[in-house]
């Protein structure tokens, strides 16, 4: 007999989406079946070795010319130092990038954010790849990579992190994406790098793990007004506002913004913390300086400096990623903070993250989002995060894991 309580809290949309997810595994992937990625048919085959699926080839064997695009389009390399080029990428993404399942919200990464995300230490301009319409010169598609060191078990592997794949809405389903993926792969190979990491909301062959987004309301009235959340059963607006109320200032003594002088201590703290996860980013001081020093409206980092010893004992960070609210007469933008890397050694993880919520509320964010990666599970429910309906799948290119990870075994957050 069906369990009515399970049936009741499962909407038709959820059932349909789960069914589609299941079917997409059975579906053929004309492009992905040709790529060195874990294939669905190999799931559970523990005889396959862990590590690169294909060996690196001599650089002289890497194709020297770009892949062919349909004749009306041409490749362009995007110089993110140029304001004009940066604006073109920004506008393409603002109008055509990722939306939620119900098409109510669309990511609106800021120009400063894109500059930060695409120019880390050692970045390659050749990995910032655009496609233009030949006649109008309009930018119609984009894909990017940045270099990163990612540790898989005991091995630190040089990889490309691939992000911001976007094809203009009017040019969808024309198989442009596979050509763009092949072209970025070629340009990554030219730098003698043979692996990549990426995330997507869609299921492809084959996720190394599947994470869930959780959301903590900071401005519940607005979130309800714009349809991001719903008033709970037996809840009024005023009870809801009270439920999510936070103190005006952080409570942990010694809690302050990270500064340049903190880079060595934060690097030690993070490296030590991340060493316990099966797959994790391998940050050195240069990376920490780039990825974690606060940048206004891009990334925020706070730490706890012990008032007695002046040691840096705890750290939390989040990045700024607003979404455009589509078709709402009263609001245009949802201000969201996304949990990035957090480490607690002396402060309780709960109190540390509550302080992160407090400062993000003070900064005017409407919602604080976090994935169930690393030790995040331990604070989500208690700090009144609710599970979202979006899933995020993590992938490696040309690197096989013998078995999938749990989200809590992942120490990697992509933007
Ligand atoms: S994830 C964010 C992706 N962007 C969006 O969701 C924005 C809105 N959507 C779009 O702009 C388009 O729908 C996109 C697809 C561009 C996504 N990742 O051209 P098509 C496969 C990988 O006809 P379109 C992010 O940025 C699909 O399964 N593959 O389709 C990380 C099918 O292949 P197959 C995807 O809808 C990106 C083929 O493309 C994705 O017009 C990581 C259809 O092509 C996706 N998100 O365009 C990229 N969506 O038949 C991989 C669809 O086989 C990097 N597809 O199923 C791999 C590593 C490369 C470097 C390696 C170095 C060594």
Short mmCIF file of C-alpha atoms and ligand atoms in Angstrom, two decimals:
data_model
loop_
_atom_site.label_atom_id
_atom_site.label_comp_id
_atom_site.label_asym_id
_atom_site.label_seq_id
_atom_site.Cartn_x
_atom_site.Cartn_y
_atom_site.Cartn_z
CA UNK A 1 0.00 0.00 0.00
CA UNK A 2 1.27 3.47 -0.85
CA UNK A 3 2.41 5.56 2.06
CA UNK A 4 0.15 8.62 1.97
CA UNK A 5 2.61 10.87 3.78
CA UNK A 6 5.25 10.26 1.11
CA UNK A 7 2.71 10.77 -1.66
CA UNK A 8 1.45 14.00 -0.12
CA UNK A 9 4.74 15.84 -0.02
CA UNK A 10 5.71 14.82 -3.56
CA UNK A 11 4.47 17.22 -6.22
CA UNK A 12 3.68 16.07 -9.74
CA UNK A 13 6.58 18.13 -11.06
CA UNK A 14 8.96 16.34 -8.75
CA UNK A 15 7.70 12.95 -9.84
CA UNK A 16 7.99 13.89 -13.51
CA UNK A 17 11.52 15.25 -13.06
CA UNK A 18 12.68 12.14 -11.18
CA UNK A 19 11.25 10.02 -13.98
CA UNK A 20 13.08 12.13 -16.60
CA UNK A 21 16.31 11.84 -14.65
CA UNK A 22 15.94 8.07 -14.57
CA UNK A 23 15.17 7.97 -18.30
CA UNK A 24 18.13 10.18 -19.18
CA UNK A 25 20.45 7.40 -18.03
CA UNK A 26 18.82 5.06 -20.49
CA UNK A 27 18.94 7.72 -23.21
CA UNK A 28 21.83 7.61 -25.64
CA UNK A 29 24.37 10.40 -25.61
CA UNK A 30 25.66 10.63 -29.20
CA UNK A 31 28.39 13.04 -28.16
CA UNK A 32 29.27 11.95 -24.64
CA UNK A 33 29.55 8.29 -25.70
CA UNK A 34 32.57 9.32 -27.81
CA UNK A 35 34.36 11.06 -24.92
CA UNK A 36 36.81 9.74 -22.30
CA UNK A 37 34.38 9.93 -19.40
CA UNK A 38 32.92 7.22 -17.19
CA UNK A 39 30.13 5.58 -19.25
CA UNK A 40 26.81 4.47 -17.73
CA UNK A 41 27.41 0.89 -18.88
CA UNK A 42 30.56 0.74 -16.73
CA UNK A 43 28.87 1.77 -13.46
CA UNK A 44 29.68 -0.81 -10.83
CA UNK A 45 32.50 -2.43 -12.84
CA UNK A 46 35.21 -2.39 -10.19
CA UNK A 47 37.74 -4.12 -12.47
CA UNK A 48 38.34 -0.83 -14.30
CA UNK A 49 41.36 1.03 -12.92
CA UNK A 50 41.11 4.38 -11.15
CA UNK A 51 42.86 7.25 -12.98
CA UNK A 52 43.17 8.64 -16.52
CA UNK A 53 40.91 6.92 -19.06
CA UNK A 54 43.13 7.87 -22.02
CA UNK A 55 46.89 8.54 -21.78
CA UNK A 56 48.27 11.98 -22.60
CA UNK A 57 49.53 12.21 -26.19
CA UNK A 58 52.60 14.09 -27.44
CA UNK A 59 51.74 17.75 -27.98
CA UNK A 60 52.73 17.41 -31.64
CA UNK A 61 49.74 15.07 -32.06
CA UNK A 62 47.22 17.61 -30.77
CA UNK A 63 45.17 19.04 -33.62
CA UNK A 64 46.69 22.45 -34.50
CA UNK A 65 43.63 24.07 -36.14
CA UNK A 66 40.32 24.90 -34.45
CA UNK A 67 37.35 22.60 -35.03
CA UNK A 68 34.98 23.57 -37.82
CA UNK A 69 31.90 25.56 -36.90
CA UNK A 70 28.83 25.82 -39.15
CA UNK A 71 29.97 28.28 -41.84
CA UNK A 72 27.89 31.24 -40.55
CA UNK A 73 29.83 31.30 -37.24
CA UNK A 74 33.42 32.04 -36.28
CA UNK A 75 35.60 31.52 -33.20
CA UNK A 76 36.72 34.45 -31.10
CA UNK A 77 39.02 34.52 -28.08
CA UNK A 78 37.52 36.69 -25.36
CA UNK A 79 39.90 39.15 -23.73
CA UNK A 80 38.34 39.56 -20.30
CA UNK A 81 40.67 42.53 -19.59
CA UNK A 82 38.72 44.48 -22.20
CA UNK A 83 35.60 46.18 -20.85
CA UNK A 84 33.79 45.74 -24.15
CA UNK A 85 34.54 42.03 -24.43
CA UNK A 86 33.67 41.49 -20.79
CA UNK A 87 30.33 43.25 -21.36
CA UNK A 88 29.59 41.05 -24.36
CA UNK A 89 30.14 37.89 -22.31
CA UNK A 90 28.17 39.38 -19.42
CA UNK A 91 25.19 40.19 -21.66
CA UNK A 92 25.18 36.79 -23.38
CA UNK A 93 25.05 35.08 -19.98
CA UNK A 94 22.61 37.56 -18.47
CA UNK A 95 20.09 36.74 -21.20
CA UNK A 96 20.83 33.08 -21.97
CA UNK A 97 22.52 31.31 -19.06
CA UNK A 98 21.14 28.88 -16.46
CA UNK A 99 17.50 29.12 -15.32
CA UNK A 100 15.63 27.11 -12.70
CA UNK A 101 13.24 24.36 -13.82
CA UNK A 102 10.24 26.70 -13.79
CA UNK A 103 12.06 29.54 -15.64
CA UNK A 104 11.41 32.02 -12.84
CA UNK A 105 15.05 32.98 -12.19
CA UNK A 106 18.20 33.22 -14.30
CA UNK A 107 21.78 33.58 -12.99
CA UNK A 108 23.14 37.08 -13.42
CA UNK A 109 26.90 36.81 -12.79
CA UNK A 110 28.34 40.34 -12.57
CA UNK A 111 31.16 41.57 -14.81
CA UNK A 112 33.52 41.82 -11.84
CA UNK A 113 32.59 38.27 -10.87
CA UNK A 114 33.34 36.99 -14.38
CA UNK A 115 36.70 38.78 -14.38
CA UNK A 116 37.52 37.13 -11.05
CA UNK A 117 36.28 33.69 -12.08
CA UNK A 118 38.14 33.69 -15.39
CA UNK A 119 41.51 35.22 -14.43
CA UNK A 120 42.97 33.15 -11.58
CA UNK A 121 46.75 32.62 -11.27
CA UNK A 122 48.17 31.13 -14.46
CA UNK A 123 44.96 31.54 -16.50
CA UNK A 124 45.03 31.13 -20.28
CA UNK A 125 43.21 33.70 -22.39
CA UNK A 126 42.96 31.05 -25.11
CA UNK A 127 40.55 29.11 -22.86
CA UNK A 128 37.98 31.95 -22.93
CA UNK A 129 36.22 30.96 -26.10
CA UNK A 130 33.42 32.77 -27.87
CA UNK A 131 31.43 32.11 -31.03
CA UNK A 132 30.24 35.01 -33.19
CA UNK A 133 27.76 35.24 -36.03
CA UNK A 134 30.00 36.10 -39.02
CA UNK A 135 27.85 38.84 -40.52
CA UNK A 136 26.59 40.70 -37.43
CA UNK A 137 29.64 39.87 -35.24
CA UNK A 138 27.21 39.26 -32.39
CA UNK A 139 28.52 36.95 -29.63
CA UNK A 140 26.19 33.94 -29.66
CA UNK A 141 27.98 31.33 -27.54
CA UNK A 142 30.69 30.98 -24.91
CA UNK A 143 32.65 28.36 -22.98
CA UNK A 144 35.55 28.82 -20.60
CA UNK A 145 38.22 26.97 -18.71
CA UNK A 146 40.61 27.97 -15.94
CA UNK A 147 43.55 25.95 -14.64
CA UNK A 148 43.32 24.28 -11.22
CA UNK A 149 45.04 21.59 -9.21
CA UNK A 150 42.56 19.04 -7.95
CA UNK A 151 43.50 16.19 -5.67
CA UNK A 152 41.81 12.87 -6.38
CA UNK A 153 42.54 10.52 -3.46
CA UNK A 154 46.38 10.71 -3.17
CA UNK A 155 47.05 12.25 -6.57
CA UNK A 156 47.19 15.98 -7.31
CA UNK A 157 46.09 16.39 -10.93
CA UNK A 158 46.41 19.48 -13.12
CA UNK A 159 42.99 20.12 -14.55
CA UNK A 160 40.83 22.65 -16.33
CA UNK A 161 37.68 23.76 -14.57
CA UNK A 162 35.11 24.22 -17.33
CA UNK A 163 32.27 26.67 -16.75
CA UNK A 164 29.91 29.20 -18.38
CA UNK A 165 28.97 27.01 -21.33
CA UNK A 166 26.21 28.97 -22.99
CA UNK A 167 24.49 28.93 -26.37
CA UNK A 168 22.09 31.73 -27.30
CA UNK A 169 18.46 30.67 -26.80
CA UNK A 170 17.71 30.99 -30.52
CA UNK A 171 20.55 28.61 -31.46
CA UNK A 172 19.76 25.71 -29.14
CA UNK A 173 19.62 22.03 -30.12
CA UNK A 174 21.84 22.56 -33.18
CA UNK A 175 24.75 20.55 -31.75
CA UNK A 176 26.91 23.65 -31.18
CA UNK A 177 27.74 22.59 -27.62
CA UNK A 178 29.70 19.45 -28.64
CA UNK A 179 31.89 21.50 -31.03
CA UNK A 180 32.56 24.03 -28.26
CA UNK A 181 33.44 21.30 -25.80
CA UNK A 182 35.81 19.71 -28.32
CA UNK A 183 37.42 23.08 -29.01
CA UNK A 184 38.02 23.89 -25.35
CA UNK A 185 39.39 20.35 -24.93
CA UNK A 186 41.84 20.93 -27.78
CA UNK A 187 43.03 24.22 -26.29
CA UNK A 188 43.44 22.63 -22.86
CA UNK A 189 45.46 19.80 -24.45
CA UNK A 190 47.72 22.40 -26.11
CA UNK A 191 48.76 23.44 -22.57
CA UNK A 192 49.59 19.80 -21.81
CA UNK A 193 46.59 19.36 -19.49
CA UNK A 194 44.49 16.22 -19.96
CA UNK A 195 41.82 16.27 -17.25
CA UNK A 196 38.92 18.57 -16.37
CA UNK A 197 36.27 19.10 -13.71
CA UNK A 198 32.82 20.59 -14.28
CA UNK A 199 29.34 20.69 -12.81
CA UNK A 200 25.93 20.70 -14.47
CA UNK A 201 22.28 20.57 -13.52
CA UNK A 202 21.73 17.88 -16.17
CA UNK A 203 22.69 14.23 -15.89
CA UNK A 204 25.47 13.22 -18.26
CA UNK A 205 27.78 10.20 -18.23
CA UNK A 206 28.72 9.93 -15.32
CA UNK A 207 28.54 12.03 -12.14
CA UNK A 208 31.25 11.49 -9.52
CA UNK A 209 28.64 12.73 -7.06
CA UNK A 210 25.25 14.44 -7.01
CA UNK A 211 24.73 17.29 -4.57
CA UNK A 212 21.70 19.12 -3.39
CA UNK A 213 21.27 22.84 -2.90
CA UNK A 214 19.89 24.07 0.44
CA UNK A 215 18.51 27.56 0.96
CA UNK A 216 18.40 29.71 4.08
CA UNK A 217 15.90 32.56 3.88
CA UNK A 218 17.30 35.91 4.99
CA UNK A 219 14.50 38.06 3.54
CA UNK A 220 11.52 35.66 3.67
CA UNK A 221 8.92 38.24 2.67
CA UNK A 222 10.65 39.00 -0.63
CA UNK A 223 11.41 35.31 -1.28
CA UNK A 224 7.73 34.50 -0.88
CA UNK A 225 6.61 37.52 -2.91
CA UNK A 226 8.77 36.51 -5.88
CA UNK A 227 7.80 32.83 -5.69
CA UNK A 228 11.23 31.57 -4.55
CA UNK A 229 9.64 30.06 -1.46
CA UNK A 230 6.15 29.44 -0.14
CA UNK A 231 4.60 30.21 3.20
CA UNK A 232 4.81 27.01 5.23
CA UNK A 233 1.74 25.12 6.40
CA UNK A 234 0.09 26.83 9.40
CA UNK A 235 2.52 29.77 9.06
CA UNK A 236 1.74 33.45 8.81
CA UNK A 237 4.04 36.02 7.26
CA UNK A 238 4.87 37.54 10.62
CA UNK A 239 5.68 34.15 12.20
CA UNK A 240 7.86 33.35 9.17
CA UNK A 241 9.77 36.62 9.48
CA UNK A 242 10.31 35.91 13.17
CA UNK A 243 11.49 32.36 12.45
CA UNK A 244 14.29 33.59 10.17
CA UNK A 245 15.31 36.63 12.24
CA UNK A 246 19.03 36.89 13.01
CA UNK A 247 21.09 38.96 15.45
CA UNK A 248 22.43 42.30 14.14
CA UNK A 249 26.10 41.40 14.49
CA UNK A 250 28.23 38.23 14.57
CA UNK A 251 28.56 36.68 18.02
CA UNK A 252 31.97 34.95 17.89
CA UNK A 253 34.73 36.97 19.62
CA UNK A 254 37.54 37.69 17.11
CA UNK A 255 35.27 37.22 14.05
CA UNK A 256 36.50 39.62 11.35
CA UNK A 257 37.00 40.07 7.61
CA UNK A 258 39.98 38.27 6.07
CA UNK A 259 42.93 40.54 5.11
CA UNK A 260 46.00 40.04 2.88
CA UNK A 261 48.18 39.30 5.93
CA UNK A 262 45.96 36.28 6.70
CA UNK A 263 46.75 34.43 3.46
CA UNK A 264 49.40 32.07 4.94
CA UNK A 265 47.29 31.12 7.97
CA UNK A 266 44.12 30.64 5.92
CA UNK A 267 46.03 28.51 3.41
CA UNK A 268 47.29 26.23 6.22
CA UNK A 269 43.82 25.97 7.73
CA UNK A 270 42.20 25.14 4.39
CA UNK A 271 44.85 22.69 3.20
CA UNK A 272 44.58 20.79 6.43
CA UNK A 273 40.77 20.72 6.28
CA UNK A 274 40.54 19.74 2.60
CA UNK A 275 43.03 16.88 2.97
CA UNK A 276 40.30 14.63 4.39
CA UNK A 277 38.06 14.62 1.27
CA UNK A 278 38.32 12.11 -1.59
CA UNK A 279 38.25 14.82 -4.26
CA UNK A 280 39.26 18.34 -3.27
CA UNK A 281 40.84 21.48 -4.55
CA UNK A 282 44.57 21.83 -3.82
CA UNK A 283 44.98 25.48 -2.80
CA UNK A 284 48.37 27.16 -2.40
CA UNK A 285 48.90 30.72 -1.12
CA UNK A 286 48.53 32.23 -4.60
CA UNK A 287 45.21 30.49 -5.06
CA UNK A 288 43.97 31.58 -1.64
CA UNK A 289 44.97 35.16 -2.37
CA UNK A 290 42.99 35.08 -5.60
CA UNK A 291 39.99 32.96 -4.65
CA UNK A 292 39.44 33.97 -1.03
CA UNK A 293 40.61 37.51 -0.34
CA UNK A 294 37.43 39.61 -0.11
CA UNK A 295 36.34 41.45 -3.26
CA UNK A 296 33.36 43.71 -2.98
CA UNK A 297 30.17 42.16 -4.37
CA UNK A 298 32.13 39.11 -5.57
CA UNK A 299 33.54 37.09 -2.66
CA UNK A 300 33.45 37.55 1.11
CA UNK A 301 35.70 35.82 3.63
CA UNK A 302 35.69 36.01 7.40
CA UNK A 303 37.83 34.33 10.01
CA UNK A 304 38.11 33.97 13.72
CA UNK A 305 41.33 35.29 15.21
CA UNK A 306 41.73 34.03 18.76
CA UNK A 307 41.71 37.07 21.07
CA UNK A 308 44.35 35.34 23.28
CA UNK A 309 46.79 33.66 20.89
CA UNK A 310 45.99 35.63 17.69
CA UNK A 311 45.89 32.31 15.83
CA UNK A 312 43.45 32.04 12.95
CA UNK A 313 41.24 29.16 14.05
CA UNK A 314 38.13 29.28 11.86
CA UNK A 315 37.20 30.51 8.42
CA UNK A 316 34.07 30.97 6.31
CA UNK A 317 33.42 32.40 2.86
CA UNK A 318 30.65 32.94 0.34
CA UNK A 319 30.36 34.38 -3.15
CA UNK A 320 27.82 36.79 -4.60
CA UNK A 321 25.64 35.48 -7.41
CA UNK A 322 22.41 37.38 -8.04
CA UNK A 323 19.63 36.00 -10.22
CA UNK A 324 17.35 37.99 -12.45
CA UNK A 325 13.73 37.52 -11.42
CA UNK A 326 11.86 36.88 -14.66
CA UNK A 327 8.53 38.61 -15.19
CA UNK A 328 7.85 40.01 -11.72
CA UNK A 329 6.38 43.52 -11.62
CA UNK A 330 7.84 44.41 -8.21
CA UNK A 331 11.33 42.94 -8.12
CA UNK A 332 14.11 42.46 -10.68
CA UNK A 333 16.94 40.83 -8.74
CA UNK A 334 17.31 38.10 -6.16
CA UNK A 335 20.46 38.69 -4.13
CA UNK A 336 21.97 35.31 -3.27
CA UNK A 337 25.11 34.40 -1.31
CA UNK A 338 26.62 30.96 -2.04
CA UNK A 339 28.60 29.13 0.62
CA UNK A 340 32.17 28.61 -0.61
CA UNK A 341 34.87 27.13 1.69
CA UNK A 342 34.39 26.93 5.48
CA UNK A 343 36.64 25.50 8.20
CA UNK A 344 35.90 25.32 11.92
CA UNK A 345 38.47 24.13 14.44
CA UNK A 346 37.76 26.10 17.63
CA UNK A 347 34.36 27.66 17.04
CA UNK A 348 31.42 25.29 16.57
CA UNK A 349 30.60 24.89 12.88
CA UNK A 350 27.04 25.90 13.75
CA UNK A 351 28.05 29.19 15.37
CA UNK A 352 30.58 29.97 12.62
CA UNK A 353 27.99 29.51 9.88
CA UNK A 354 25.38 31.39 11.87
CA UNK A 355 27.82 34.32 11.92
CA UNK A 356 28.18 33.93 8.13
CA UNK A 357 24.37 34.18 7.88
CA UNK A 358 24.39 37.27 10.10
CA UNK A 359 26.97 39.13 8.00
CA UNK A 360 25.29 38.13 4.74
CA UNK A 361 21.96 39.42 6.06
CA UNK A 362 23.68 42.69 7.05
CA UNK A 363 25.04 42.96 3.49
CA UNK A 364 21.54 42.79 2.06
CA UNK A 365 21.40 39.25 0.68
CA UNK A 366 17.93 37.74 0.35
CA UNK A 367 19.02 34.11 0.61
CA UNK A 368 22.10 32.09 1.58
CA UNK A 369 22.63 28.92 -0.48
CA UNK A 370 24.82 25.94 0.33
CA UNK A 371 25.49 22.52 -1.17
CA UNK A 372 25.62 19.39 0.98
CA UNK A 373 29.37 19.07 0.27
CA UNK A 374 32.17 18.75 2.87
CA UNK A 375 30.70 18.97 6.40
CA UNK A 376 27.83 21.25 5.42
CA UNK A 377 25.18 18.65 6.38
CA UNK A 378 26.07 19.26 10.00
CA UNK A 379 24.67 22.80 10.01
CA UNK A 380 22.01 22.89 7.28
CA UNK A 381 18.94 21.71 9.17
CA UNK A 382 19.80 23.33 12.45
CA UNK A 383 20.38 26.73 10.85
CA UNK A 384 16.98 26.53 9.11
CA UNK A 385 18.14 25.81 5.58
CA UNK A 386 15.50 24.05 3.51
CA UNK A 387 16.29 21.57 0.69
CA UNK A 388 15.95 23.04 -2.79
CA UNK A 389 14.64 21.17 -5.81
CA UNK A 390 17.80 21.72 -7.84
CA UNK A 391 20.50 19.06 -8.00
CA UNK A 392 24.05 19.71 -9.03
CA UNK A 393 26.06 16.89 -10.60
CA UNK A 394 29.87 16.93 -10.47
CA UNK A 395 31.96 15.44 -13.28
CA UNK A 396 35.57 14.66 -14.15
CA UNK A 397 36.78 14.45 -17.76
CA UNK A 398 39.32 11.72 -18.57
CA UNK A 399 39.59 10.50 -14.99
CA UNK A 400 37.79 7.44 -13.68
CA UNK A 401 36.80 6.93 -10.07
CA UNK A 402 36.19 3.32 -9.08
CA UNK A 403 32.99 4.32 -7.33
CA UNK A 404 30.94 7.46 -6.84
CA UNK A 405 31.51 9.71 -3.82
CA UNK A 406 29.04 10.90 -1.26
CA UNK A 407 28.58 14.70 -1.39
CA UNK A 408 30.23 14.83 2.05
CA UNK A 409 33.39 13.31 0.51
CA UNK A 410 33.74 16.21 -1.92
CA UNK A 411 35.94 19.21 -1.09
CA UNK A 412 35.37 21.21 -4.26
CA UNK A 413 33.05 24.13 -4.99
CA UNK A 414 32.86 25.41 -8.57
CA UNK A 415 31.37 28.83 -9.28
S1 LIG B 1 27.04 23.83 -16.92
C1 LIG B 1 26.00 25.16 -17.46
C2 LIG B 1 25.47 24.88 -18.83
N1 LIG B 1 24.76 26.03 -19.36
C3 LIG B 1 23.43 26.20 -19.30
O1 LIG B 1 22.70 25.37 -18.78
C4 LIG B 1 22.91 27.50 -19.88
C5 LIG B 1 21.60 27.32 -20.64
N2 LIG B 1 21.75 26.29 -21.65
C6 LIG B 1 22.50 26.41 -22.79
O2 LIG B 1 23.13 27.42 -23.05
C7 LIG B 1 22.51 25.22 -23.73
O3 LIG B 1 21.39 24.41 -23.47
C8 LIG B 1 23.81 24.37 -23.61
C9 LIG B 1 23.70 23.12 -24.50
C10 LIG B 1 25.01 25.20 -24.09
C11 LIG B 1 24.05 23.90 -22.18
N3 LIG B 1 27.29 20.14 -20.11
O4 LIG B 1 24.33 22.15 -28.75
P1 LIG B 1 23.39 21.08 -28.35
C12 LIG B 1 25.12 18.01 -24.24
C13 LIG B 1 27.79 19.25 -20.99
O5 LIG B 1 22.46 20.60 -29.42
P2 LIG B 1 22.12 22.97 -26.57
C14 LIG B 1 28.61 24.27 -17.50
O6 LIG B 1 28.84 25.35 -17.93
C15 LIG B 1 23.90 17.14 -24.45
O7 LIG B 1 23.89 16.06 -23.52
N4 LIG B 1 27.10 18.77 -22.04
O8 LIG B 1 22.53 21.48 -27.04
C16 LIG B 1 29.67 23.18 -17.48
C17 LIG B 1 24.10 16.68 -25.87
O9 LIG B 1 25.11 15.66 -25.93
P3 LIG B 1 24.66 14.12 -26.03
C18 LIG B 1 25.85 19.23 -22.21
O10 LIG B 1 21.03 22.82 -25.60
C19 LIG B 1 29.91 22.72 -18.90
C20 LIG B 1 24.70 17.92 -26.52
O11 LIG B 1 25.27 18.71 -25.45
C21 LIG B 1 25.28 20.15 -21.34
O12 LIG B 1 21.90 23.86 -27.74
C22 LIG B 1 30.78 21.51 -18.99
C23 LIG B 1 23.62 18.75 -27.20
O13 LIG B 1 24.24 19.85 -27.80
C24 LIG B 1 26.05 20.60 -20.26
N5 LIG B 1 25.58 21.48 -19.37
O14 LIG B 1 23.42 23.50 -25.80
C25 LIG B 1 31.01 21.09 -20.42
N6 LIG B 1 24.03 20.43 -21.77
O15 LIG B 1 23.93 13.96 -27.31
C26 LIG B 1 31.81 19.80 -20.54
C27 LIG B 1 23.84 19.68 -22.86
O16 LIG B 1 25.93 13.31 -25.95
C28 LIG B 1 33.28 20.03 -20.32
N7 LIG B 1 24.93 18.96 -23.13
O17 LIG B 1 23.77 13.86 -24.83
C29 LIG B 1 34.07 18.76 -20.54
C30 LIG B 1 35.57 18.95 -20.29
C31 LIG B 1 36.25 19.69 -21.45
C32 LIG B 1 37.73 19.98 -21.18
C33 LIG B 1 38.57 18.73 -21.18
C34 LIG B 1 40.09 19.09 -21.01
C35 LIG B 1 40.93 17.89 -20.91
#
